[in-house]
């Protein structure tokens, strides 16, 4: 990974670092040279653990009047992300030994998004005067995106 990426990764919470690690593994499995925000979004929507189901909870908050449609919305998002991931260019297939050691780099868009999230965190959300050290966590989502 790039040196800037390692600095960013050190500033992440354990939960956010785990999501980034799963996203990196997803990019590696698919043969992508870079980890993009799309990989992170796909990881967040596909994750079955409660700690990483941030995107599912955000979807639930966005349509509180239609809770029965949530599984369909999440499935539709999963399918959209999968189609988009399938359209990303892949690297030539390396040998199996180098595949285990190849590390996709973080895309410029993902590094910028992480830096924006960190800057937003340092400023604190408009709705909250507290500056919690949380990035990509459920509490940050609820602080920044209150339910209607």
Tab-separated table of N, CA, C and O in Angstrom, residues 41-50 52-63 67 69-79 81 141:
chain	number	residue	atom	x	y	z
A	41	UNK	N	-18.066	-0.223	-0.003
A	41	UNK	CA	-19.531	-0.262	0.052
A	41	UNK	C	-20.041	-1.690	-0.080
A	41	UNK	O	-20.948	-2.107	0.649
A	42	UNK	N	-19.445	-2.463	-0.994
A	42	UNK	CA	-19.852	-3.859	-1.170
A	42	UNK	C	-19.565	-4.658	0.099
A	42	UNK	O	-20.370	-5.498	0.506
A	43	UNK	N	-18.441	-4.376	0.735
A	43	UNK	CA	-18.106	-5.053	1.987
A	43	UNK	C	-19.122	-4.699	3.068
A	43	UNK	O	-19.577	-5.569	3.816
A	44	UNK	N	-19.481	-3.426	3.139
A	44	UNK	CA	-20.427	-2.983	4.174
A	44	UNK	C	-21.816	-3.569	3.978
A	44	UNK	O	-22.481	-3.912	4.946
A	45	UNK	N	-22.270	-3.684	2.747
A	45	UNK	CA	-23.618	-4.211	2.512
A	45	UNK	C	-23.643	-5.729	2.621
A	45	UNK	O	-24.642	-6.304	3.041
A	46	UNK	N	-22.554	-6.394	2.269
A	46	UNK	CA	-22.518	-7.862	2.278
A	46	UNK	C	-22.173	-8.456	3.632
A	46	UNK	O	-22.371	-9.637	3.847
A	47	UNK	N	-21.662	-7.644	4.521
A	47	UNK	CA	-21.221	-8.157	5.810
A	47	UNK	C	-22.397	-8.660	6.628
A	47	UNK	O	-23.434	-8.011	6.729
A	48	UNK	N	-22.221	-9.829	7.204
A	48	UNK	CA	-23.288	-10.386	8.036
A	48	UNK	C	-23.108	-10.026	9.505
A	48	UNK	O	-24.020	-10.194	10.288
A	49	UNK	N	-21.929	-9.527	9.883
A	49	UNK	CA	-21.719	-9.183	11.290
A	49	UNK	C	-22.446	-7.890	11.625
A	49	UNK	O	-22.567	-6.985	10.805
A	50	UNK	N	-22.938	-7.812	12.823
A	50	UNK	CA	-23.696	-6.635	13.232
A	50	UNK	C	-22.813	-5.397	13.293
A	50	UNK	O	-23.281	-4.292	13.070
A	52	UNK	N	-20.504	-4.535	11.244
A	52	UNK	CA	-20.220	-3.975	9.931
A	52	UNK	C	-21.462	-3.769	9.079
A	52	UNK	O	-21.358	-3.504	7.898
A	53	UNK	N	-22.628	-3.886	9.659
A	53	UNK	CA	-23.842	-3.727	8.870
A	53	UNK	C	-24.318	-2.277	8.877
A	53	UNK	O	-25.512	-2.004	8.903
A	54	UNK	N	-23.389	-1.355	8.816
A	54	UNK	CA	-23.692	0.071	8.866
A	54	UNK	C	-24.583	0.479	7.707
A	54	UNK	O	-25.558	1.205	7.881
A	55	UNK	N	-24.241	0.016	6.534
A	55	UNK	CA	-25.004	0.388	5.349
A	55	UNK	C	-26.429	-0.148	5.417
A	55	UNK	O	-27.376	0.532	5.024
A	56	UNK	N	-26.602	-1.340	5.951
A	56	UNK	CA	-27.950	-1.896	6.109
A	56	UNK	C	-28.774	-1.057	7.092
A	56	UNK	O	-29.947	-0.788	6.868
A	57	UNK	N	-28.148	-0.641	8.184
A	57	UNK	CA	-28.858	0.182	9.171
A	57	UNK	C	-29.207	1.552	8.589
A	57	UNK	O	-30.269	2.098	8.862
A	58	UNK	N	-28.297	2.098	7.779
A	58	UNK	CA	-28.579	3.388	7.137
A	58	UNK	C	-29.757	3.251	6.179
A	58	UNK	O	-30.604	4.151	6.102
A	59	UNK	N	-29.810	2.142	5.461
A	59	UNK	CA	-30.956	1.891	4.564
A	59	UNK	C	-32.247	1.798	5.367
A	59	UNK	O	-33.282	2.324	4.948
A	60	UNK	N	-32.183	1.135	6.504
A	60	UNK	CA	-33.376	0.990	7.343
A	60	UNK	C	-33.855	2.347	7.839
A	60	UNK	O	-35.055	2.616	7.887
A	61	UNK	N	-32.903	3.217	8.205
A	61	UNK	CA	-33.275	4.548	8.677
A	61	UNK	C	-33.824	5.416	7.558
A	61	UNK	O	-34.600	6.329	7.805
A	62	UNK	N	-33.401	5.146	6.328
A	62	UNK	CA	-33.849	5.986	5.217
A	62	UNK	C	-35.295	5.714	4.828
A	62	UNK	O	-35.935	6.563	4.219
A	63	UNK	N	-35.805	4.535	5.143
A	63	UNK	CA	-37.206	4.238	4.828
A	63	UNK	C	-37.892	3.566	6.013
A	63	UNK	O	-38.258	2.401	5.949
A	67	UNK	N	-40.450	-0.991	6.488
A	67	UNK	CA	-39.427	-1.910	6.996
A	67	UNK	C	-39.423	-3.266	6.288
A	67	UNK	O	-38.406	-3.930	6.238
A	69	UNK	N	-39.607	-3.769	3.143
A	69	UNK	CA	-38.889	-3.703	1.866
A	69	UNK	C	-37.378	-3.654	2.051
A	69	UNK	O	-36.640	-3.715	1.077
A	70	UNK	N	-36.900	-3.570	3.303
A	70	UNK	CA	-35.461	-3.472	3.559
A	70	UNK	C	-34.669	-4.639	2.982
A	70	UNK	O	-33.657	-4.415	2.316
A	71	UNK	N	-35.069	-5.892	3.182
A	71	UNK	CA	-34.283	-6.980	2.586
A	71	UNK	C	-34.191	-6.878	1.062
A	71	UNK	O	-33.136	-7.158	0.483
A	72	UNK	N	-35.255	-6.451	0.433
A	72	UNK	CA	-35.233	-6.297	-1.021
A	72	UNK	C	-34.314	-5.150	-1.436
A	72	UNK	O	-33.580	-5.261	-2.418
A	73	UNK	N	-34.346	-4.054	-0.690
A	73	UNK	CA	-33.464	-2.925	-0.994
A	73	UNK	C	-32.005	-3.327	-0.836
A	73	UNK	O	-31.167	-2.996	-1.676
A	74	UNK	N	-31.691	-4.024	0.237
A	74	UNK	CA	-30.311	-4.453	0.468
A	74	UNK	C	-29.860	-5.443	-0.601
A	74	UNK	O	-28.728	-5.363	-1.081
A	75	UNK	N	-30.730	-6.346	-0.975
A	75	UNK	CA	-30.390	-7.310	-2.030
A	75	UNK	C	-30.160	-6.591	-3.360
A	75	UNK	O	-29.241	-6.928	-4.099
A	76	UNK	N	-30.998	-5.588	-3.646
A	76	UNK	CA	-30.826	-4.813	-4.877
A	76	UNK	C	-29.485	-4.078	-4.866
A	76	UNK	O	-28.777	-4.047	-5.882
A	77	UNK	N	-29.123	-3.508	-3.719
A	77	UNK	CA	-27.820	-2.846	-3.611
A	77	UNK	C	-26.679	-3.845	-3.797
A	77	UNK	O	-25.694	-3.548	-4.482
A	78	UNK	N	-26.796	-5.012	-3.176
A	78	UNK	CA	-25.770	-6.047	-3.345
A	78	UNK	C	-25.581	-6.383	-4.816
A	78	UNK	O	-24.444	-6.491	-5.296
A	79	UNK	N	-26.685	-6.550	-5.525
A	79	UNK	CA	-26.608	-6.885	-6.952
A	79	UNK	C	-25.987	-5.752	-7.762
A	79	UNK	O	-25.159	-5.997	-8.649
A	81	UNK	N	-23.866	-3.457	-6.666
A	81	UNK	CA	-22.437	-3.420	-6.343
A	81	UNK	C	-21.703	-4.551	-7.053
A	81	UNK	O	-20.593	-4.364	-7.558
A	141	UNK	N	-22.351	7.023	12.186
A	141	UNK	CA	-23.477	7.083	11.265
A	141	UNK	C	-24.676	7.698	11.947
A	141	UNK	O	-25.343	8.559	11.388
